[in-house]
XYZ file of C-alpha atoms in Angstrom:
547
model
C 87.149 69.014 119.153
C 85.839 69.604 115.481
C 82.602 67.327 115.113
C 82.764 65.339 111.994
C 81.312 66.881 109.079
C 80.651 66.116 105.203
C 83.922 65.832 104.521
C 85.811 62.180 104.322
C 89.367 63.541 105.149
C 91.868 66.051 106.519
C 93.150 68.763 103.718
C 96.819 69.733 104.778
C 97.131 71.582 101.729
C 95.047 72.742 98.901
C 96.877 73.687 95.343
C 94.408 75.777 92.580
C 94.576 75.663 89.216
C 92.770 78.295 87.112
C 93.699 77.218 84.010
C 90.362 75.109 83.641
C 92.768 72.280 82.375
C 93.341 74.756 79.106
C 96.970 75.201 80.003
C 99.571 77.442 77.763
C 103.156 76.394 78.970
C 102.564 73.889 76.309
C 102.111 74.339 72.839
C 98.905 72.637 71.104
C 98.191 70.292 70.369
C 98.365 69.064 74.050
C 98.179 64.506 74.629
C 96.397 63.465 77.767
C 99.927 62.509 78.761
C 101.023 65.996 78.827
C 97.947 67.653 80.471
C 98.506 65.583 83.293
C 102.242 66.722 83.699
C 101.705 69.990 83.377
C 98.979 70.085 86.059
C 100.209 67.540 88.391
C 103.801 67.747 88.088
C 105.416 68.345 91.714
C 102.419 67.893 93.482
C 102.411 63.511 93.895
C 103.911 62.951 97.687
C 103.323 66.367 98.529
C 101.389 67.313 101.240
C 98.577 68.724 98.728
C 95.778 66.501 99.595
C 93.007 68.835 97.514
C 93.186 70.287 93.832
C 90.788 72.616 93.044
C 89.767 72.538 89.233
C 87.987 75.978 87.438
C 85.629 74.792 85.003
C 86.538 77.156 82.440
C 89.357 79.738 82.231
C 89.755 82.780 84.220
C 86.294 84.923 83.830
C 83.407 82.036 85.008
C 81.447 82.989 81.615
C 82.810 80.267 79.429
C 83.557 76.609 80.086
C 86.200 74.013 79.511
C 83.784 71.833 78.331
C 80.110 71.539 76.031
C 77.287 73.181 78.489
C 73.615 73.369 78.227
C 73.492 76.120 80.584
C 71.520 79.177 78.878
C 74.008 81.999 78.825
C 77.243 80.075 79.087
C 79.311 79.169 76.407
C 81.968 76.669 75.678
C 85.242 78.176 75.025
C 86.175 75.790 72.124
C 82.294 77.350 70.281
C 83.621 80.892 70.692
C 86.690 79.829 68.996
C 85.384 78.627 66.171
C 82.989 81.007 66.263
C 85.141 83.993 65.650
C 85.401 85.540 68.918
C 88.180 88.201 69.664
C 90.864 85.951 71.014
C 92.307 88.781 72.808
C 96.194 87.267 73.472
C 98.503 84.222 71.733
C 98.522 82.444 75.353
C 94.635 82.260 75.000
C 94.756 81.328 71.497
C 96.980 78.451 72.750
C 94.518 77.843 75.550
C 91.408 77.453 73.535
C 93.218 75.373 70.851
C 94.671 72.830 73.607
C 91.078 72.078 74.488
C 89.901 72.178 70.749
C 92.460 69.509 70.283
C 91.673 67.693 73.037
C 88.031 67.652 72.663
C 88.838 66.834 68.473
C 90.547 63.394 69.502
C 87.816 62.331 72.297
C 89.467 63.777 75.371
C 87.513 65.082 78.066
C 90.088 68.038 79.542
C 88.196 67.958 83.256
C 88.225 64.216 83.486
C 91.394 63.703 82.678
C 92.500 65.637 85.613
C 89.922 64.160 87.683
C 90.891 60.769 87.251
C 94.553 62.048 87.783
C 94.310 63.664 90.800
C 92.468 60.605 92.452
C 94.632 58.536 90.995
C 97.847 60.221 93.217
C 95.186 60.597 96.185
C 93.963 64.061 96.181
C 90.219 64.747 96.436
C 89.364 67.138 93.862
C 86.927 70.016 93.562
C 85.388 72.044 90.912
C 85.457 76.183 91.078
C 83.580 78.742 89.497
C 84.591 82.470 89.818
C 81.897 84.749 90.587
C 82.820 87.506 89.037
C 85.901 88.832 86.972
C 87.751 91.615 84.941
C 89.746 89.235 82.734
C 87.793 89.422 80.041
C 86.769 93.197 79.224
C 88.417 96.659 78.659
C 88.369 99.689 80.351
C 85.504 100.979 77.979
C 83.685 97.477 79.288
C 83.711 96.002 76.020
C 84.495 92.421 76.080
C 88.353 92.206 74.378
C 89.611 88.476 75.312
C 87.468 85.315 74.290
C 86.687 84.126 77.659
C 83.870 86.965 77.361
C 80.390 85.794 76.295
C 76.680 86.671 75.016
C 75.688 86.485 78.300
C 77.997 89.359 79.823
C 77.832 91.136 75.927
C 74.379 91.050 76.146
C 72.551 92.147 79.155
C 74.560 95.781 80.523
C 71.285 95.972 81.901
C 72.782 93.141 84.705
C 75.951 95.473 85.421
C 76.805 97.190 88.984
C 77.521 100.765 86.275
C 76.653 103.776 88.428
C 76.051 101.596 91.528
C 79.576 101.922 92.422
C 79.126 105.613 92.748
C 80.017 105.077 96.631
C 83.327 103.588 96.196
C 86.795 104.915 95.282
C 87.042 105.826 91.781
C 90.244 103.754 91.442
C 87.753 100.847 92.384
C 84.477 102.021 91.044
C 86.586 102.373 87.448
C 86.831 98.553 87.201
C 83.542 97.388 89.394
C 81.005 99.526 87.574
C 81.446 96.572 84.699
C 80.787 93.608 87.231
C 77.285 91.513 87.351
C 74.982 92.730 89.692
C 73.949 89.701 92.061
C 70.547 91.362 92.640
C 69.393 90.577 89.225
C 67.920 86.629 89.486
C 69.101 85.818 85.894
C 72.775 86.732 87.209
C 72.720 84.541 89.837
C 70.653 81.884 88.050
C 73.387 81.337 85.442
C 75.857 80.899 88.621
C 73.848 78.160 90.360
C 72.748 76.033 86.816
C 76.257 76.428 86.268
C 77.451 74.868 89.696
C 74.684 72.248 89.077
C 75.523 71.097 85.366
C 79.279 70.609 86.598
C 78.577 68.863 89.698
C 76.210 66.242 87.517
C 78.807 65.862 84.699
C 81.598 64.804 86.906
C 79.680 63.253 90.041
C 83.151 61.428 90.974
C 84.308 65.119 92.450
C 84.672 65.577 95.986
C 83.274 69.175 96.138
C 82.380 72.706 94.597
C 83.729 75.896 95.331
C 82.648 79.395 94.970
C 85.648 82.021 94.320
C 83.945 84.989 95.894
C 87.424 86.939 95.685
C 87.142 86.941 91.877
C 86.123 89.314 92.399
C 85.118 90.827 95.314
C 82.165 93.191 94.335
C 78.491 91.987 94.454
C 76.413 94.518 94.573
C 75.622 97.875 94.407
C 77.439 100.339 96.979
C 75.322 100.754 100.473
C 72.846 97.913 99.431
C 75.472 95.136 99.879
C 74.226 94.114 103.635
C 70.655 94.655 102.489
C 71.226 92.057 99.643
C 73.240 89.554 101.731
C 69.930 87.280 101.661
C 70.619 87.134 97.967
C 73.519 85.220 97.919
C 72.844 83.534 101.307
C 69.603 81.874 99.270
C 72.322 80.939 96.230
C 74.557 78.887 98.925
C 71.189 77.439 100.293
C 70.205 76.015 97.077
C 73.576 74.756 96.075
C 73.883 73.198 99.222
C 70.471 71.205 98.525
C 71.485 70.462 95.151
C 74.482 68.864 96.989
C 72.963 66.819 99.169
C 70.349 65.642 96.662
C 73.176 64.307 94.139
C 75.303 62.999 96.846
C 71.977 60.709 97.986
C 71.829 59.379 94.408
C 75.390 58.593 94.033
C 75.907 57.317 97.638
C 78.147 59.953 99.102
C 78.707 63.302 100.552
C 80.180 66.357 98.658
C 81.551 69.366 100.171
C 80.828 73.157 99.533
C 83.514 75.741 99.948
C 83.521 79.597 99.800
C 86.658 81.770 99.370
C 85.743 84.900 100.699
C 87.939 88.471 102.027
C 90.181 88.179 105.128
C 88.085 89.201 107.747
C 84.321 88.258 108.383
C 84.110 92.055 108.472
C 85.284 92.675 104.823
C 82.791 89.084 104.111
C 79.786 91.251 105.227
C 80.381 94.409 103.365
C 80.574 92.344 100.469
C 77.402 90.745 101.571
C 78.418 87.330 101.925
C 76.873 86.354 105.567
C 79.469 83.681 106.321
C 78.288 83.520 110.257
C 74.738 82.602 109.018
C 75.995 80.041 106.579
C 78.232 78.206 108.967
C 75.002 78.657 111.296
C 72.788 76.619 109.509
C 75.474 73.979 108.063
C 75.482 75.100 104.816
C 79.325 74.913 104.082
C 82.009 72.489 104.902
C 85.312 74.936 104.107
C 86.093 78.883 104.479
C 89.083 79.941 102.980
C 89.473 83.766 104.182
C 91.845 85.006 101.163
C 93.245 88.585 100.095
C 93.283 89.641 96.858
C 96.397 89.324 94.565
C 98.612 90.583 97.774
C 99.145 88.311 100.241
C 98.457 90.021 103.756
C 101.798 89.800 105.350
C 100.179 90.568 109.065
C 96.654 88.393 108.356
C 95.004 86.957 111.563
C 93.127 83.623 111.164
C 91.832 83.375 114.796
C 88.599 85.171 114.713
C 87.602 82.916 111.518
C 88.949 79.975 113.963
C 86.961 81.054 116.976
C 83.770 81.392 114.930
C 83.712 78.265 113.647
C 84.702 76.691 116.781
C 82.654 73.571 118.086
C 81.362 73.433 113.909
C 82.461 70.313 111.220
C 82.996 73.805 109.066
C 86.935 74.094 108.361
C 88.986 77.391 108.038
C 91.568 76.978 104.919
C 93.036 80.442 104.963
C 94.905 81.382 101.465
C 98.816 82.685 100.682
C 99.064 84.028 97.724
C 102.237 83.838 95.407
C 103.079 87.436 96.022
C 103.856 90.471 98.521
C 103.880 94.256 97.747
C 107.593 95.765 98.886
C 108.983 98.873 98.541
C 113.199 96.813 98.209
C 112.811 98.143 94.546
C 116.600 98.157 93.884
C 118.707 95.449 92.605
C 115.800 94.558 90.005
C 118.212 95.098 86.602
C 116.000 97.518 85.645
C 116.828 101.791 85.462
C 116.060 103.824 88.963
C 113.553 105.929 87.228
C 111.608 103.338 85.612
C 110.587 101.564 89.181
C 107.561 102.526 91.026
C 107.851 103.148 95.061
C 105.879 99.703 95.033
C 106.476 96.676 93.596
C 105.005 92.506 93.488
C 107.237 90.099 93.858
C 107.088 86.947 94.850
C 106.709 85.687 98.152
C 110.143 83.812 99.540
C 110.362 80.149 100.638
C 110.834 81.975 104.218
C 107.938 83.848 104.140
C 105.636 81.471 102.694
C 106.695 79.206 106.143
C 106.241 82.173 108.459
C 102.704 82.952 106.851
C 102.095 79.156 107.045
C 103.196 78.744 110.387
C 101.566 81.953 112.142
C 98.028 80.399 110.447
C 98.469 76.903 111.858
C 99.469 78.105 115.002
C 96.569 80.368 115.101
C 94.025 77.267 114.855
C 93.510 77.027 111.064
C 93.075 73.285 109.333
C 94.737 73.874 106.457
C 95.981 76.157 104.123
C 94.945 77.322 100.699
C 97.356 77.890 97.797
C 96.342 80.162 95.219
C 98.062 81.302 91.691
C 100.822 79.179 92.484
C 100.638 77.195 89.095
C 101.801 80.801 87.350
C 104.371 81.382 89.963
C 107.338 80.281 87.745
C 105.969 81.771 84.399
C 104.899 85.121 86.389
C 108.542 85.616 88.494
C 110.820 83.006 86.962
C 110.927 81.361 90.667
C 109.684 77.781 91.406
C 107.543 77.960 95.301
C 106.503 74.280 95.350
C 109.938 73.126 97.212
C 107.964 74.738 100.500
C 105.272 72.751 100.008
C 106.837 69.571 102.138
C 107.437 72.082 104.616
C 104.075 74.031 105.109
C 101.986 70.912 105.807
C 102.798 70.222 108.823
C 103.483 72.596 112.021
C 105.693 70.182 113.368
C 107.627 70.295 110.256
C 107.786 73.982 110.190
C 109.090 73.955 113.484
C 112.715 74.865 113.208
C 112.696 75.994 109.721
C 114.425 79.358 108.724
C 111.310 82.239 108.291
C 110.642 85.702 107.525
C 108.258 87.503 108.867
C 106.912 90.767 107.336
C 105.299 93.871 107.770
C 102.532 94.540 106.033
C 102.138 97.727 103.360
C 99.635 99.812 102.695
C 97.373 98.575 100.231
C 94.283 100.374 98.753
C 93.055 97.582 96.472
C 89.485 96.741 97.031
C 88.443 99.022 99.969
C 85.328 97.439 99.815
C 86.188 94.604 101.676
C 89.712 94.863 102.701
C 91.580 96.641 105.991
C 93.251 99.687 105.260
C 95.047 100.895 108.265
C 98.379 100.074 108.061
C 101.569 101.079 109.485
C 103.837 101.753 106.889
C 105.134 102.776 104.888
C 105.349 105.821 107.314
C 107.028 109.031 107.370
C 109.891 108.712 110.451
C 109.619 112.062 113.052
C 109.516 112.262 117.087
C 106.118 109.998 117.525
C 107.000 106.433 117.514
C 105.959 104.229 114.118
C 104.522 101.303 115.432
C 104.490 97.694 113.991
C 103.365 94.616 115.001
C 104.713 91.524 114.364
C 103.255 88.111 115.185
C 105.914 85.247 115.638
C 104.874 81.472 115.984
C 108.290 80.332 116.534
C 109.054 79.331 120.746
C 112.870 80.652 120.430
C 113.529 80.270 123.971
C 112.275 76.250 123.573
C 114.411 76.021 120.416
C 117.983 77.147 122.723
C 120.755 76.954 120.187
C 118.822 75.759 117.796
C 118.870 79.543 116.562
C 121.509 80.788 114.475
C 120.349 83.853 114.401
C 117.279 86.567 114.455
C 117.354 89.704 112.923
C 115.232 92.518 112.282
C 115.457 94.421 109.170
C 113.746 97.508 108.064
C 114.452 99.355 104.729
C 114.401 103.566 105.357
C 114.160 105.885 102.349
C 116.050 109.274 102.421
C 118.472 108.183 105.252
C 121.981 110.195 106.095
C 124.338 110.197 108.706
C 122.896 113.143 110.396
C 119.405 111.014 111.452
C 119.621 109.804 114.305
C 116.932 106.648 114.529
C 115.560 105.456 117.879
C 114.684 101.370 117.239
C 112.887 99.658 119.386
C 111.361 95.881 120.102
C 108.421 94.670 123.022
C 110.194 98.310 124.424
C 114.174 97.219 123.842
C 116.059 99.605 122.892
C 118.374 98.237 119.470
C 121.428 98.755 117.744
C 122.027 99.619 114.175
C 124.274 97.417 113.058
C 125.279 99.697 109.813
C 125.488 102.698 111.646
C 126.771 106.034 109.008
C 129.516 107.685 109.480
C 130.467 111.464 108.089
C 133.357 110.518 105.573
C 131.958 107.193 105.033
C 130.359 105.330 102.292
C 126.473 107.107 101.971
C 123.400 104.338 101.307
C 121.547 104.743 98.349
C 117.768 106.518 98.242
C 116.034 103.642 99.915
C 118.627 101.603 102.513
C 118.222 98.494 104.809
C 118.920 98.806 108.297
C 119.680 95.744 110.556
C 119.336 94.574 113.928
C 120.608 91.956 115.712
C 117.906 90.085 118.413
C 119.864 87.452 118.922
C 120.413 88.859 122.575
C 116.871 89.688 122.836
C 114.318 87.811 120.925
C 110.990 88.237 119.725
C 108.402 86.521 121.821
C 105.931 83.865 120.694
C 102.623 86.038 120.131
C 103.117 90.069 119.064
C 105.778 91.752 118.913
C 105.412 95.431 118.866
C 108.277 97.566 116.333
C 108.715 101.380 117.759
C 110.441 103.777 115.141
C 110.852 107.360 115.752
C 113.546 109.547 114.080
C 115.022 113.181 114.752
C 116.212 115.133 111.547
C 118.171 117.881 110.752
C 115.786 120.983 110.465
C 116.643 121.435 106.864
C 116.532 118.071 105.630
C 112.886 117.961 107.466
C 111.315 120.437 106.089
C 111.380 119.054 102.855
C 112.506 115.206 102.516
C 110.400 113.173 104.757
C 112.447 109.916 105.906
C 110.220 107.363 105.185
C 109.800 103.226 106.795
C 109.243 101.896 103.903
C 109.138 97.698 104.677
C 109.631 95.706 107.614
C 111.088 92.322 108.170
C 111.908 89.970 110.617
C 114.142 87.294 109.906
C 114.770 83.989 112.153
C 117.340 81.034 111.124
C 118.099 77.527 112.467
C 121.225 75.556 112.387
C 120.992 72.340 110.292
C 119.955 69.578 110.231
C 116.400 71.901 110.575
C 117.921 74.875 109.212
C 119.740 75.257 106.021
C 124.090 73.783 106.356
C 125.825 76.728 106.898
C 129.860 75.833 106.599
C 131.682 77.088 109.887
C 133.718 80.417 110.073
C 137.227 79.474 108.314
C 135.492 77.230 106.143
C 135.329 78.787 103.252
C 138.087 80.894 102.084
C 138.365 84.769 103.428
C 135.449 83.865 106.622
């Protein structure tokens, strides 16, 4: 039993907007009326019981709104003042608050007062520290720059990331250097100034996964104090405004995946749920969801703590199903983003509630439709509830290789995997009780996509030690897959257990063939589906014409 906290409610879900209320799906100028639409729209009877507001756009170095904060700067100042606008969508951006501001709006209260007003609690979120808003040179080439980071390369990480991949360093040698006092100064006044001007807020956040690099390489543990003192200080500043105003406001941390990849960052989440400091974790990835992420250990250390674990999906997976995407072979990379499915999201959703977590955490999901041209928020009246997601239709996936961030992120990954006599292994963590759910089930299938593949492979599939059958098996004189190929098998006979699941794949080749194509495992997927009125209405066989 979780003892009761800070916090005056349950969060089933939490949306995020990082538009700091400067949106650019509409052209300026922008009426209250319209703000509120574009922010809100979708989200009243939802299960989203939190929004999460940034308090300026994107970078954390300029504001949505007039600041007396020495160093920061208010967005609409820099556009007036000539800044480098950088892009037409943040031109749009800083003229929708210009125009707001011009007729007496206040762009942050107005969302406020609408988000209470449909019955969400609503926080305020700065991002620590970004790559929005310079070039590769590190010269500041987008607006939402400012004097402060222009100023003072004396505050950067620059050869500090010496330890790190050069892929990473390349990027993190331009990032603020939380060892410097004036660099975290500017975060805290910040935090305080925003919490003061709109005292009606329910909470503040710190986006530690924008991004995820704090200090220099090897002295990140060493420094952890650092930051520790930051959260200290903001949770004072907390508690002092809440006893003038007569409540309690929260503080919440999104932080890497593991509490691992949290303390080579330096961010000592064990001490600060220790000593009370926060109210909400939200363990998050960074820009790819982690198809295979475990909440339990986060749920096991705050165990017997008012602290909450809110872990994050993304909007998007990496795959290496690169065909079928209108665009030439040649001209698509082995790896691609796209956008997480509705039956993915639930799986993700579901594994994480049944794994102990509070709540969940949705992040970039505003851009979802202008980034992929596909609209996610129909899942949200499924994902707040594990009841709900019960006997819903789900895909669960194996997670790629990803070497973004090796800082703070786990690396060893199955696949994608070259296919020979030693078994591939994958593991695959179902929530769904099929054996409870009977014939519920309309089916369960695994699927994994194989690059290379001909007839003369012969593929050895297995499941918790099951042998399986191909149900696409190639023929000689037969139609021939294309370079990467999905292979399917049916489980319905044999179904995945609640809990892991462990994937075997071994292959033998033809000596030739061998020696100089590797056959690859590229993705992994495991896909379960419900008959209605749960699952989607499927028409019965004769139905529809030619079934």
């Amino acid at each position: 039993m979780r003892p009761d906290g800070r916090l005056r409610r349950d969060y089933r879900l939490t949306w995020v907007d990082d538009s700091g209320c400067a949106i650019s799906s509409v052209t300026p100028p922008v009426t209250p009326a319209r703000l509120r639409h574009a922010m809100f729209g979708g989200l009243a009877g939802t299960p989203v019981d939190a929004f999460v507001c940034t308090i300026g756009l994107n970078a954390g170095y300029t504001l949505s709104y007039p600041t007396d904060v020495e160093g920061m700067e208010f967005l609409v100042d820099r556009l007036e003042a000539g800044a480098v606008l950088g892009s037409a969508d943040l031109w749009r951006r800083a003229e929708t608050l210009r125009a707001l501001w011009s007729d007496g709006h206040d762009p942050v209260r107005i969302a406020l007062d609408e988000a209470q007003r449909i019955g969400m609690d609503f926080w305020l979120q700065l991002r620590m520290n970004d790559w929005h808003h310079f070039d590769s040179a590190g010269e500041t080439y987008r607006i939402i720059g400012s004097h402060f980071y222009e100023q003072h390369p004396e505050y950067l990480l620059g050869d500090g990331v010496s330890g790190w991949p050069e892929s990473l360093g390349r990027n993190m040698r331009f990032f603020q250097d939380f060892a410097h006092e004036e660099v975290r100064r500017i975060r805290f006044e910040t935090a305080g100034e925003a919490m003061e001007r709109y005292p009606e807020a329910d909470g503040w956040e710190y986006d530690f996964m924008r991004c995820p690099g704090y200090f220099a390489s090897g002295s990140e543990r060493g420094n952890a104090h650092l930051i520790t003192d930051l959260i200290s200080r903001t949770r004072a500043m907390l508690d002092e405004l809440g006893a003038r105003h007569g409540k309690s406001y929260g503080l919440s941390v999104r932080v890497p995946n593991t509490i691992e990849g949290a303390l080579r960052l330096g961010l000592d989440i064990p001490r600060w749920i220790d000593d009370h400091l926060v109210d909400i974790v939200v363990p998050s990835t960074f820009f790819v969801q982690d198809t295979e992420e475990d909440v339990r250990e986060w749920v096991e250390l705050a165990a017997g703590r008012p602290v909450r674990i809110h872990p994050a999906i993304e909007e998007a997976y990496a795959t290496g199903a690169t065909q079928g995407r209108d665009v030439a072979a040649h001209q698509i990379a082995d790896s691609i983003m796209r956008p997480l499915t509705v039956e993915m999201i639930r799986a993700i959703a579901a594994r994480h509630l049944a794994g102990g977590a509070d709540g969940l955490y949705l992040f970039n999901y505003p851009g979802t439709a202008e980034t992929y041209g596909y609209d996610n928020r129909p899942v949200l009246h499924d994902i707040g509830s594990s009841l709900r997601l019960e006997h819903k239709d789900k895909c669960y996936v194996g997670m790629r290789r990803d070497e973004a961030f090796p800082n703070c992120f786990p690396q060893e990954r199955s696949i994608p995997a070259a296919l020979g006599a030693e078994p591939v292994r994958v593991t695959i963590r179902v929530a769904d009780d099929l054996p409870a759910a009977g014939a519920r089930v309309a089916g369960i299938q695994l699927r994994l996509l194989v690059e290379d593949l001909t007839h003369l492979d012969e593929m050895v599939v297995t499941m918790n030690g099951v042998g399986l059958r191909c149900q696409q098996e190639l023929e000689a004189g037969r139609g021939a897959p294309g370079r990467k190929a999905w292979r399917t098998y049916d489980l319905t006979a044999s179904p995945p257990v609640r809990g892991d699941n462990v994937v075997e794949v071994s292959a033998a080749r033809a000596k030739r063939l061998a020696g100089e194509i590797p056959l690859v495992l590229s993705d992994v997927e495991l896909d379960i589906s419900y008959r209605h009125p749960d699952g989607r209405w499927r028409h019965p066989p004769g139905f529809d014409p030619r079934t």
